[in-house]
mmCIF file of C-alpha atoms in Angstrom:
data_model
loop_
_atom_site.group_PDB
_atom_site.id
_atom_site.type_symbol
_atom_site.label_atom_id
_atom_site.label_comp_id
_atom_site.label_asym_id
_atom_site.label_seq_id
_atom_site.Cartn_x
_atom_site.Cartn_y
_atom_site.Cartn_z
ATOM 1 C CA MET A 1 163.728 71.265 107.145
ATOM 2 C CA ASP A 2 164.738 70.911 103.349
ATOM 3 C CA LEU A 3 167.993 71.703 102.265
ATOM 4 C CA GLY A 4 167.285 72.692 99.447
ATOM 5 C CA GLU A 5 165.662 76.008 100.763
ATOM 6 C CA PHE A 6 169.307 77.241 101.299
ATOM 7 C CA LYS A 7 170.219 77.619 97.886
ATOM 8 C CA ASN A 8 171.803 81.282 96.854
ATOM 9 C CA ILE A 9 169.338 83.492 96.060
ATOM 10 C CA TYR A 10 170.989 83.871 92.513
ATOM 11 C CA SER A 11 172.220 80.360 91.991
ATOM 12 C CA GLU A 12 169.864 80.127 89.129
ATOM 13 C CA VAL A 13 171.595 83.007 87.373
ATOM 14 C CA PRO A 14 173.740 81.352 84.264
ATOM 15 C CA GLY A 15 177.778 81.120 85.694
ATOM 16 C CA PHE A 16 176.980 81.773 88.741
ATOM 17 C CA GLU A 17 178.236 78.362 90.419
ATOM 18 C CA ALA A 18 181.936 79.149 88.791
ATOM 19 C CA LEU A 19 181.833 82.806 90.113
ATOM 20 C CA LYS A 20 181.009 81.607 93.822
ATOM 21 C CA THR A 21 183.503 79.003 93.527
ATOM 22 C CA ASN A 22 186.045 81.823 91.906
ATOM 23 C CA MET A 23 185.282 84.186 94.955
ATOM 24 C CA LEU A 24 185.484 81.582 97.405
ATOM 25 C CA ASP A 25 189.207 80.696 95.673
ATOM 26 C CA LYS A 26 190.470 84.669 95.839
ATOM 27 C CA ARG A 27 189.284 84.109 99.539
ATOM 28 C CA SER A 28 191.296 82.046 100.387
ATOM 29 C CA GLU A 29 194.288 83.741 98.601
ATOM 30 C CA VAL A 30 193.553 86.711 100.947
ATOM 31 C CA ARG A 31 193.920 84.376 103.737
ATOM 32 C CA GLU A 32 197.091 83.074 102.760
ATOM 33 C CA ARG A 33 198.824 86.228 101.569
ATOM 34 C CA LEU A 34 197.354 88.131 105.474
ATOM 35 C CA TYR A 35 199.332 84.819 107.042
ATOM 36 C CA GLN A 36 202.771 85.968 105.494
ATOM 37 C CA LYS A 37 201.427 90.053 105.636
ATOM 38 C CA PRO A 38 198.891 90.295 108.237
ATOM 39 C CA ASP A 39 197.252 93.212 108.149
ATOM 40 C CA LEU A 40 196.178 95.023 112.023
ATOM 41 C CA ARG A 41 192.506 96.767 111.099
ATOM 42 C CA HIS A 42 190.857 95.959 114.197
ATOM 43 C CA LEU A 43 192.351 96.268 117.826
ATOM 44 C CA PHE A 44 190.127 95.177 120.985
ATOM 45 C CA PHE A 45 190.745 96.506 124.473
ATOM 46 C CA GLU A 46 188.901 94.108 127.213
ATOM 47 C CA LEU A 47 188.296 97.065 129.308
ATOM 48 C CA THR A 48 187.050 94.877 132.354
ATOM 49 C CA LEU A 49 185.481 91.515 133.103
ATOM 50 C CA SER A 50 183.024 93.243 135.562
ATOM 51 C CA CYS A 51 179.671 93.963 134.466
ATOM 52 C CA ASN A 52 176.170 94.226 135.729
ATOM 53 C CA GLU A 53 174.479 91.866 133.966
ATOM 54 C CA ARG A 54 175.360 88.220 134.105
ATOM 55 C CA CYS A 55 174.976 86.580 131.088
ATOM 56 C CA PHE A 56 174.493 82.900 130.955
ATOM 57 C CA HIS A 57 176.344 82.228 127.790
ATOM 58 C CA CYS A 58 179.436 84.580 128.134
ATOM 59 C CA GLY A 59 182.439 83.514 126.641
ATOM 60 C CA SER A 60 184.700 85.405 128.908
ATOM 61 C CA ARG A 61 182.362 84.713 132.070
ATOM 62 C CA CYS A 62 181.864 88.423 133.269
ATOM 63 C CA GLU A 63 180.127 89.444 135.869
ATOM 64 C CA PRO A 64 179.324 92.175 138.737
ATOM 65 C CA GLY A 65 182.734 92.863 140.473
ATOM 66 C CA GLU A 66 185.684 91.344 138.528
ATOM 67 C CA GLY A 67 187.837 94.470 138.878
ATOM 68 C CA GLU A 68 188.861 97.205 136.960
ATOM 69 C CA GLY A 69 191.536 95.696 134.145
ATOM 70 C CA LEU A 70 194.482 97.430 132.568
ATOM 71 C CA SER A 71 195.343 100.722 134.203
ATOM 72 C CA PHE A 72 194.908 103.792 132.083
ATOM 73 C CA ASP A 73 198.215 104.352 132.057
ATOM 74 C CA LYS A 74 199.219 101.184 130.237
ATOM 75 C CA ILE A 75 196.313 101.520 127.952
ATOM 76 C CA LYS A 76 198.017 105.039 126.839
ATOM 77 C CA GLU A 77 201.215 104.087 126.684
ATOM 78 C CA VAL A 78 200.005 100.527 124.002
ATOM 79 C CA LEU A 79 197.935 103.080 121.902
ATOM 80 C CA ASP A 80 201.721 105.079 121.708
ATOM 81 C CA GLU A 81 202.978 102.132 120.720
ATOM 82 C CA VAL A 82 200.493 101.586 118.074
ATOM 83 C CA SER A 83 199.987 105.222 116.952
ATOM 84 C CA GLU A 84 204.321 104.929 116.339
ATOM 85 C CA ASN A 85 204.335 101.952 114.811
ATOM 86 C CA PHE A 86 200.839 100.726 112.504
ATOM 87 C CA ASP A 87 198.939 103.039 110.117
ATOM 88 C CA LYS A 88 195.850 104.553 112.147
ATOM 89 C CA SER A 89 194.285 105.654 109.616
ATOM 90 C CA ARG A 90 193.413 101.994 108.708
ATOM 91 C CA MET A 91 192.401 100.673 112.170
ATOM 92 C CA MET A 92 189.510 100.752 114.245
ATOM 93 C CA ILE A 93 190.243 100.237 117.939
ATOM 94 C CA CYS A 94 187.234 98.216 119.360
ATOM 95 C CA ILE A 95 186.461 98.955 123.150
ATOM 96 C CA THR A 96 184.625 96.173 124.983
ATOM 97 C CA GLY A 97 184.519 93.957 128.337
ATOM 98 C CA GLY A 98 182.351 93.018 130.359
ATOM 99 C CA GLU A 99 180.557 96.854 130.636
ATOM 100 C CA PRO A 100 183.020 98.870 129.518
ATOM 101 C CA MET A 101 181.139 102.056 130.845
ATOM 102 C CA ILE A 102 181.770 100.186 134.457
ATOM 103 C CA ARG A 103 185.164 101.698 134.728
ATOM 104 C CA LYS A 104 185.173 105.309 136.420
ATOM 105 C CA ASP A 105 187.631 106.109 134.142
ATOM 106 C CA PHE A 106 186.047 104.945 131.078
ATOM 107 C CA PHE A 107 185.653 108.680 129.266
ATOM 108 C CA ASP A 108 188.872 109.443 130.096
ATOM 109 C CA ILE A 109 190.487 106.311 128.119
ATOM 110 C CA VAL A 110 188.291 106.793 125.305
ATOM 111 C CA SER A 111 188.851 110.476 125.408
ATOM 112 C CA TYR A 112 192.429 109.792 125.033
ATOM 113 C CA ILE A 113 191.624 107.150 121.889
ATOM 114 C CA HIS A 114 189.577 110.270 120.032
ATOM 115 C CA LYS A 115 192.294 112.516 120.616
ATOM 116 C CA SER A 116 194.768 110.122 119.619
ATOM 117 C CA GLY A 117 193.553 110.057 116.073
ATOM 118 C CA PHE A 118 192.286 106.777 116.018
ATOM 119 C CA VAL A 119 187.848 105.797 114.795
ATOM 120 C CA TRP A 120 186.791 103.926 117.619
ATOM 121 C CA GLY A 121 183.662 101.485 118.925
ATOM 122 C CA MET A 122 182.454 99.720 121.147
ATOM 123 C CA THR A 123 180.095 96.691 122.220
ATOM 124 C CA SER A 124 177.607 97.174 125.489
ATOM 125 C CA ASN A 125 174.567 96.383 126.850
ATOM 126 C CA ALA A 126 174.007 100.270 126.870
ATOM 127 C CA THR A 127 172.034 99.803 130.410
ATOM 128 C CA LEU A 128 174.117 103.105 131.363
ATOM 129 C CA ILE A 129 173.893 105.008 128.225
ATOM 130 C CA THR A 130 171.601 107.974 129.614
ATOM 131 C CA LYS A 131 170.851 110.765 127.408
ATOM 132 C CA GLU A 132 174.122 112.788 129.134
ATOM 133 C CA ASN A 133 176.217 109.790 128.440
ATOM 134 C CA ALA A 134 175.350 109.278 124.731
ATOM 135 C CA ARG A 135 175.898 113.404 124.162
ATOM 136 C CA ARG A 136 179.671 112.541 126.086
ATOM 137 C CA LEU A 137 180.099 109.400 123.477
ATOM 138 C CA ARG A 138 179.279 111.385 120.376
ATOM 139 C CA GLU A 139 181.705 114.073 122.317
ATOM 140 C CA CYS A 140 184.247 111.453 122.657
ATOM 141 C CA GLY A 141 184.012 110.789 118.963
ATOM 142 C CA MET A 142 182.627 107.257 119.086
ATOM 143 C CA ALA A 143 181.613 105.797 115.209
ATOM 144 C CA THR A 144 179.682 102.645 116.001
ATOM 145 C CA ILE A 145 178.626 100.465 118.525
ATOM 146 C CA SER A 146 176.887 97.121 118.841
ATOM 147 C CA VAL A 147 174.150 96.645 121.705
ATOM 148 C CA SER A 148 172.902 93.096 122.927
ATOM 149 C CA ILE A 149 169.303 92.743 122.709
ATOM 150 C CA ASP A 150 168.574 88.573 123.485
ATOM 151 C CA GLY A 151 165.053 88.334 123.003
ATOM 152 C CA LEU A 152 161.682 89.979 124.146
ATOM 153 C CA GLU A 153 161.733 91.599 127.908
ATOM 154 C CA GLU A 154 161.363 89.345 130.352
ATOM 155 C CA THR A 155 163.569 86.688 128.063
ATOM 156 C CA HIS A 156 166.562 89.381 127.830
ATOM 157 C CA ASP A 157 165.652 90.352 131.407
ATOM 158 C CA SER A 158 166.145 86.201 132.570
ATOM 159 C CA GLN A 159 168.886 85.471 130.126
ATOM 160 C CA ARG A 160 170.987 88.244 130.939
ATOM 161 C CA GLY A 161 170.698 88.494 134.819
ATOM 162 C CA LEU A 162 169.633 91.808 135.249
ATOM 163 C CA LYS A 163 165.572 92.528 136.210
ATOM 164 C CA GLY A 164 164.634 95.765 134.012
ATOM 165 C CA GLY A 165 167.775 95.549 131.780
ATOM 166 C CA TYR A 166 165.943 95.482 128.563
ATOM 167 C CA ARG A 167 164.232 98.910 129.239
ATOM 168 C CA LEU A 168 167.016 100.130 130.198
ATOM 169 C CA ALA A 169 169.072 99.085 127.040
ATOM 170 C CA MET A 170 166.355 100.438 125.094
ATOM 171 C CA ARG A 171 166.627 103.599 126.668
ATOM 172 C CA GLY A 172 170.271 103.424 125.496
ATOM 173 C CA ILE A 173 169.696 102.406 122.335
ATOM 174 C CA GLN A 174 167.128 105.630 122.126
ATOM 175 C CA ASN A 175 169.794 108.314 123.516
ATOM 176 C CA LEU A 176 172.338 107.196 120.786
ATOM 177 C CA ILE A 177 169.584 107.478 118.410
ATOM 178 C CA ASP A 178 168.564 110.944 119.358
ATOM 179 C CA GLU A 179 172.045 112.134 119.255
ATOM 180 C CA ASP A 180 172.257 111.326 114.961
ATOM 181 C CA PHE A 181 175.521 111.447 115.199
ATOM 182 C CA PHE A 182 176.841 107.992 114.680
ATOM 183 C CA LYS A 183 178.471 105.871 111.905
ATOM 184 C CA ALA A 184 176.617 102.833 112.809
ATOM 185 C CA ILE A 185 174.141 101.272 115.405
ATOM 186 C CA GLN A 186 173.602 98.016 115.642
ATOM 187 C CA ILE A 187 171.915 95.250 117.714
ATOM 188 C CA THR A 188 173.426 91.943 118.017
ATOM 189 C CA THR A 189 171.419 89.232 119.105
ATOM 190 C CA VAL A 190 172.661 85.503 120.273
ATOM 191 C CA ILE A 191 169.985 82.921 119.652
ATOM 192 C CA ASN A 192 170.372 80.040 121.712
ATOM 193 C CA HIS A 193 167.190 77.088 121.599
ATOM 194 C CA LYS A 194 164.585 79.054 123.803
ATOM 195 C CA ASN A 195 165.035 82.427 122.504
ATOM 196 C CA ILE A 196 164.780 81.515 118.988
ATOM 197 C CA LYS A 197 160.721 81.215 119.251
ATOM 198 C CA GLU A 198 160.991 84.845 119.653
ATOM 199 C CA LEU A 199 162.518 85.909 115.922
ATOM 200 C CA ASP A 200 159.691 87.241 114.882
ATOM 201 C CA PRO A 201 158.325 89.512 117.034
ATOM 202 C CA LEU A 202 161.979 90.742 117.778
ATOM 203 C CA PHE A 203 162.458 91.811 114.019
ATOM 204 C CA GLU A 204 159.115 93.202 114.121
ATOM 205 C CA ILE A 205 160.776 95.317 117.277
ATOM 206 C CA VAL A 206 164.159 95.964 115.730
ATOM 207 C CA ASN A 207 162.514 96.873 112.365
ATOM 208 C CA GLY A 208 160.475 99.929 113.810
ATOM 209 C CA MET A 209 164.048 101.234 115.546
ATOM 210 C CA ASP A 210 166.175 103.617 113.360
ATOM 211 C CA VAL A 211 169.197 101.429 114.041
ATOM 212 C CA ASP A 212 171.602 100.509 110.822
ATOM 213 C CA SER A 213 171.694 96.429 110.924
ATOM 214 C CA TRP A 214 170.727 93.760 113.381
ATOM 215 C CA ARG A 215 173.460 91.204 113.630
ATOM 216 C CA VAL A 216 172.129 87.451 114.773
ATOM 217 C CA ILE A 217 174.405 84.767 115.983
ATOM 218 C CA GLY A 218 174.070 81.830 117.144
ATOM 219 C CA ILE A 219 174.992 80.657 120.488
ATOM 220 C CA GLU A 220 178.555 79.325 120.767
ATOM 221 C CA PRO A 221 179.295 76.440 122.753
ATOM 222 C CA ILE A 222 182.061 78.523 124.653
ATOM 223 C CA GLY A 223 182.355 80.114 128.183
ATOM 224 C CA ARG A 224 179.386 79.795 130.461
ATOM 225 C CA ALA A 225 177.170 78.690 127.575
ATOM 226 C CA LEU A 226 179.014 75.605 128.326
ATOM 227 C CA ASP A 227 176.746 75.127 131.651
ATOM 228 C CA HIS A 228 173.663 75.466 129.821
ATOM 229 C CA PRO A 229 173.961 72.623 127.295
ATOM 230 C CA ASP A 230 170.185 72.344 126.692
ATOM 231 C CA MET A 231 170.272 75.883 125.309
ATOM 232 C CA LEU A 232 172.624 75.037 122.757
ATOM 233 C CA LEU A 233 171.017 74.966 119.082
ATOM 234 C CA THR A 234 169.404 71.869 117.481
ATOM 235 C CA PRO A 235 170.629 71.254 113.834
ATOM 236 C CA GLU A 236 167.107 72.291 113.112
ATOM 237 C CA ASP A 237 167.603 75.313 114.745
ATOM 238 C CA GLN A 238 170.525 76.167 112.900
ATOM 239 C CA ARG A 239 168.815 75.418 110.008
ATOM 240 C CA ARG A 240 165.793 77.806 111.186
ATOM 241 C CA LEU A 241 167.929 80.768 112.193
ATOM 242 C CA PHE A 242 169.687 80.615 108.470
ATOM 243 C CA SER A 243 166.547 80.441 106.482
ATOM 244 C CA PHE A 244 164.868 83.566 108.696
ATOM 245 C CA ILE A 245 168.194 85.538 108.066
ATOM 246 C CA ILE A 246 167.804 84.434 104.199
ATOM 247 C CA ASP A 247 164.017 85.406 104.250
ATOM 248 C CA LYS A 248 164.765 89.138 105.577
ATOM 249 C CA ARG A 249 167.782 89.924 103.444
ATOM 250 C CA LYS A 250 165.910 88.544 100.724
ATOM 251 C CA GLN A 251 162.755 91.432 101.433
ATOM 252 C CA GLY A 252 166.413 93.876 101.589
ATOM 253 C CA TYR A 253 166.109 94.404 105.762
ATOM 254 C CA PRO A 254 169.859 95.047 106.950
ATOM 255 C CA VAL A 255 169.841 91.407 108.884
ATOM 256 C CA GLU A 256 172.884 89.474 109.114
ATOM 257 C CA TYR A 257 175.069 86.419 110.389
ATOM 258 C CA GLY A 258 177.939 87.260 112.168
ATOM 259 C CA CYS A 259 181.610 86.659 111.173
ATOM 260 C CA SER A 260 181.828 82.926 112.575
ATOM 261 C CA HIS A 261 182.318 79.545 110.881
ATOM 262 C CA PHE A 262 182.181 78.424 107.285
ATOM 263 C CA LEU A 263 178.693 78.251 106.015
ATOM 264 C CA GLY A 264 179.073 76.260 102.658
ATOM 265 C CA LYS A 265 178.770 77.085 99.430
ATOM 266 C CA ASP A 266 175.452 78.426 99.021
ATOM 267 C CA LEU A 267 175.486 80.648 102.430
ATOM 268 C CA GLU A 268 178.502 81.841 101.912
ATOM 269 C CA GLY A 269 177.925 85.583 101.128
ATOM 270 C CA ASN A 270 174.026 84.992 101.266
ATOM 271 C CA VAL A 271 173.915 85.484 104.936
ATOM 272 C CA ARG A 272 175.841 87.826 105.197
ATOM 273 C CA ASP A 273 177.966 90.377 103.034
ATOM 274 C CA ARG A 274 181.495 89.052 103.476
ATOM 275 C CA LEU A 275 182.513 85.279 102.591
ATOM 276 C CA PHE A 276 184.045 83.504 105.864
ATOM 277 C CA LEU A 277 187.570 84.615 106.945
ATOM 278 C CA CYS A 278 188.541 84.187 110.886
ATOM 279 C CA ASN A 279 190.200 87.331 111.316
ATOM 280 C CA ALA A 280 191.814 86.165 114.433
ATOM 281 C CA GLY A 281 195.928 87.578 114.199
ATOM 282 C CA THR A 282 195.653 88.569 110.637
ATOM 283 C CA PHE A 283 193.115 91.672 110.892
ATOM 284 C CA THR A 284 192.094 91.217 114.265
ATOM 285 C CA ALA A 285 194.404 91.681 117.602
ATOM 286 C CA SER A 286 192.823 92.012 121.215
ATOM 287 C CA ILE A 287 194.579 92.943 124.135
ATOM 288 C CA ARG A 288 192.819 91.269 127.235
ATOM 289 C CA ALA A 289 191.509 92.414 130.418
ATOM 290 C CA ASP A 290 194.961 90.685 132.340
ATOM 291 C CA GLY A 291 197.100 92.330 129.814
ATOM 292 C CA GLY A 292 197.235 89.025 127.392
ATOM 293 C CA ILE A 293 197.781 89.552 123.637
ATOM 294 C CA THR A 294 195.795 87.156 121.569
ATOM 295 C CA GLY A 295 193.737 87.092 118.338
ATOM 296 C CA CYS A 296 190.412 87.386 119.205
ATOM 297 C CA LEU A 297 188.558 88.184 122.233
ATOM 298 C CA ASP A 298 185.996 85.328 121.784
ATOM 299 C CA ILE A 299 188.706 82.348 122.133
ATOM 300 C CA MET A 300 189.351 81.002 125.578
ATOM 301 C CA PRO A 301 192.385 81.833 127.412
ATOM 302 C CA ARG A 302 194.791 79.656 126.813
ATOM 303 C CA LYS A 303 199.010 78.969 126.232
ATOM 304 C CA GLU A 304 198.178 77.911 122.810
ATOM 305 C CA THR A 305 196.576 81.364 122.241
ATOM 306 C CA ILE A 306 197.796 83.977 124.345
ATOM 307 C CA PHE A 307 201.226 85.444 122.893
ATOM 308 C CA GLY A 308 202.592 87.733 125.564
ATOM 309 C CA ASN A 309 201.291 90.353 127.615
ATOM 310 C CA VAL A 310 201.242 94.304 127.310
ATOM 311 C CA TYR A 311 202.954 94.481 130.762
ATOM 312 C CA THR A 312 205.657 92.662 130.314
ATOM 313 C CA ASP A 313 205.834 92.574 126.232
ATOM 314 C CA SER A 314 205.851 94.942 123.196
ATOM 315 C CA PHE A 315 202.385 94.132 121.199
ATOM 316 C CA THR A 316 204.226 95.063 118.224
ATOM 317 C CA ASP A 317 206.673 92.420 118.447
ATOM 318 C CA VAL A 318 204.233 89.754 119.568
ATOM 319 C CA TRP A 319 201.760 91.055 116.442
ATOM 320 C CA ASN A 320 204.875 90.783 114.238
ATOM 321 C CA ASN A 321 206.780 87.308 115.071
ATOM 322 C CA ARG A 322 204.676 85.227 117.613
ATOM 323 C CA PHE A 323 200.835 84.551 116.343
ATOM 324 C CA GLU A 324 202.303 81.446 114.526
ATOM 325 C CA ILE A 325 198.915 79.657 115.824
ATOM 326 C CA PHE A 326 196.866 82.357 113.776
ATOM 327 C CA ARG A 327 198.811 81.926 110.446
ATOM 328 C CA ARG A 328 198.204 78.942 109.279
ATOM 329 C CA HIS A 329 195.138 76.545 108.704
ATOM 330 C CA LEU A 330 193.493 74.953 111.917
ATOM 331 C CA SER A 331 192.698 72.249 109.621
ATOM 332 C CA GLU A 332 196.431 70.696 109.772
ATOM 333 C CA ARG A 333 195.834 69.740 113.453
ATOM 334 C CA ASN A 334 193.014 67.722 112.616
ATOM 335 C CA LYS A 335 193.534 64.982 109.750
ATOM 336 C CA GLU A 336 189.061 64.886 109.079
ATOM 337 C CA CYS A 337 189.118 68.478 108.550
ATOM 338 C CA SER A 338 193.055 68.576 106.369
ATOM 339 C CA GLU A 339 191.163 66.008 104.134
ATOM 340 C CA CYS A 340 187.671 67.393 103.982
ATOM 341 C CA GLN A 341 186.739 69.017 100.058
ATOM 342 C CA TYR A 342 185.725 72.372 101.775
ATOM 343 C CA GLU A 343 189.571 72.603 103.735
ATOM 344 C CA LYS A 344 190.365 75.518 101.459
ATOM 345 C CA TRP A 345 187.436 77.654 101.771
ATOM 346 C CA CYS A 346 186.906 76.756 105.553
ATOM 347 C CA ALA A 347 190.753 76.231 107.038
ATOM 348 C CA GLY A 348 189.197 74.436 109.872
ATOM 349 C CA GLY A 349 186.928 77.291 110.706
ATOM 350 C CA ALA A 350 187.160 79.921 113.463
ATOM 351 C CA HIS A 351 189.524 79.856 116.313
ATOM 352 C CA HIS A 352 187.160 80.624 118.904
ATOM 353 C CA SER A 353 185.590 77.620 118.091
ATOM 354 C CA TRP A 354 188.154 74.895 117.943
ATOM 355 C CA ASP A 355 189.218 72.751 120.632
ATOM 356 C CA TYR A 356 192.694 72.642 121.253
ATOM 357 C CA ASP A 357 192.331 69.728 123.711
ATOM 358 C CA ASN A 358 191.338 67.140 121.790
ATOM 359 C CA ASP A 359 192.101 68.935 118.131
ATOM 360 C CA LYS A 360 188.765 69.396 116.259
ATOM 361 C CA PRO A 361 186.078 71.941 115.654
ATOM 362 C CA LEU A 362 183.074 72.675 118.254
ATOM 363 C CA ILE A 363 180.827 73.513 115.780
ATOM 364 C CA CYS A 364 180.823 72.021 112.065
ATOM 365 C CA PHE A 365 178.152 72.967 109.398
ATOM 366 C CA LYS A 366 178.634 70.426 106.998
ATOM 367 C CA ASP A 367 175.975 68.234 107.242
ATOM 368 C CA ILE A 368 173.695 70.129 108.630
ATOM 369 C CA LEU A 369 174.083 73.579 106.331
ATOM 370 C CA PHE A 370 175.366 71.841 103.235
#
């Protein structure tokens, strides 16, 4: 596939090249300001590592029987602290897992979030969203949801480890649609070397549903995906994926790539509505199921990326004073990255795809996309 196909759809407009460079420079300036004055917009709670599915690509290696995670009392305590010390009108509480709805006290938790005045959303496999549960989600004020659909029925069930999971998920999505209340219902698909062949038929299915967007992301070489190297995307797969997204967006469909990775000047602002910026520790913080405080739940837990625990530390103190690694360029840790011509815009890429053992990015699209 010719990389020339990836030229921005506005690249022939006079002055566009200079405009795009200016936009990327401004985004870099935003990053530098956030390093000095971070602005908490999204706080993730990993309610549990237990899940009724066992996805082969799961970054957190979730599976059935992994336990409840944070106690409800501790969750309330953290929410109360955040209410006191941050501007919750500018924030969203993001609920995830595992499968968060597995918890017996799930509705108690989200009811407390709602009553505390927070906007909240959830990531879910939707298999537990019956009509009754969809109604209860509406009553608890859920604003947004992202539901995982990872291929056509047979592929989805096989890769997520639950027979009948596809039909249950589709039932859950329809139950949410029927409530006609939520601000945004999104489908998220993780593309790998095998299910990339199903992009077109899956698009036809998603396009026929009354959802607000389809978020298409590539499999990352983290978590359980490392056990399946044959499923990782090849350079040709990556180019095919982005060509697909560009084609659909040109036609006006709400298809977009995820937040991960700097994609080069031509693709930035083209396959998603915003320019690349790793939000970990600047806009986003996360509390893991064991109470560990980090920037993003996609970042593998290790000493460099966990800066405290809500059972022993103040979340506010950690956010204000201990997120050093998230507030400087990752590229400083790698000579090749620091000397790269795109360093100003990339800064070493996303924290979740950084190899901290060897101090280099696990994924870099230079020489693949640009």
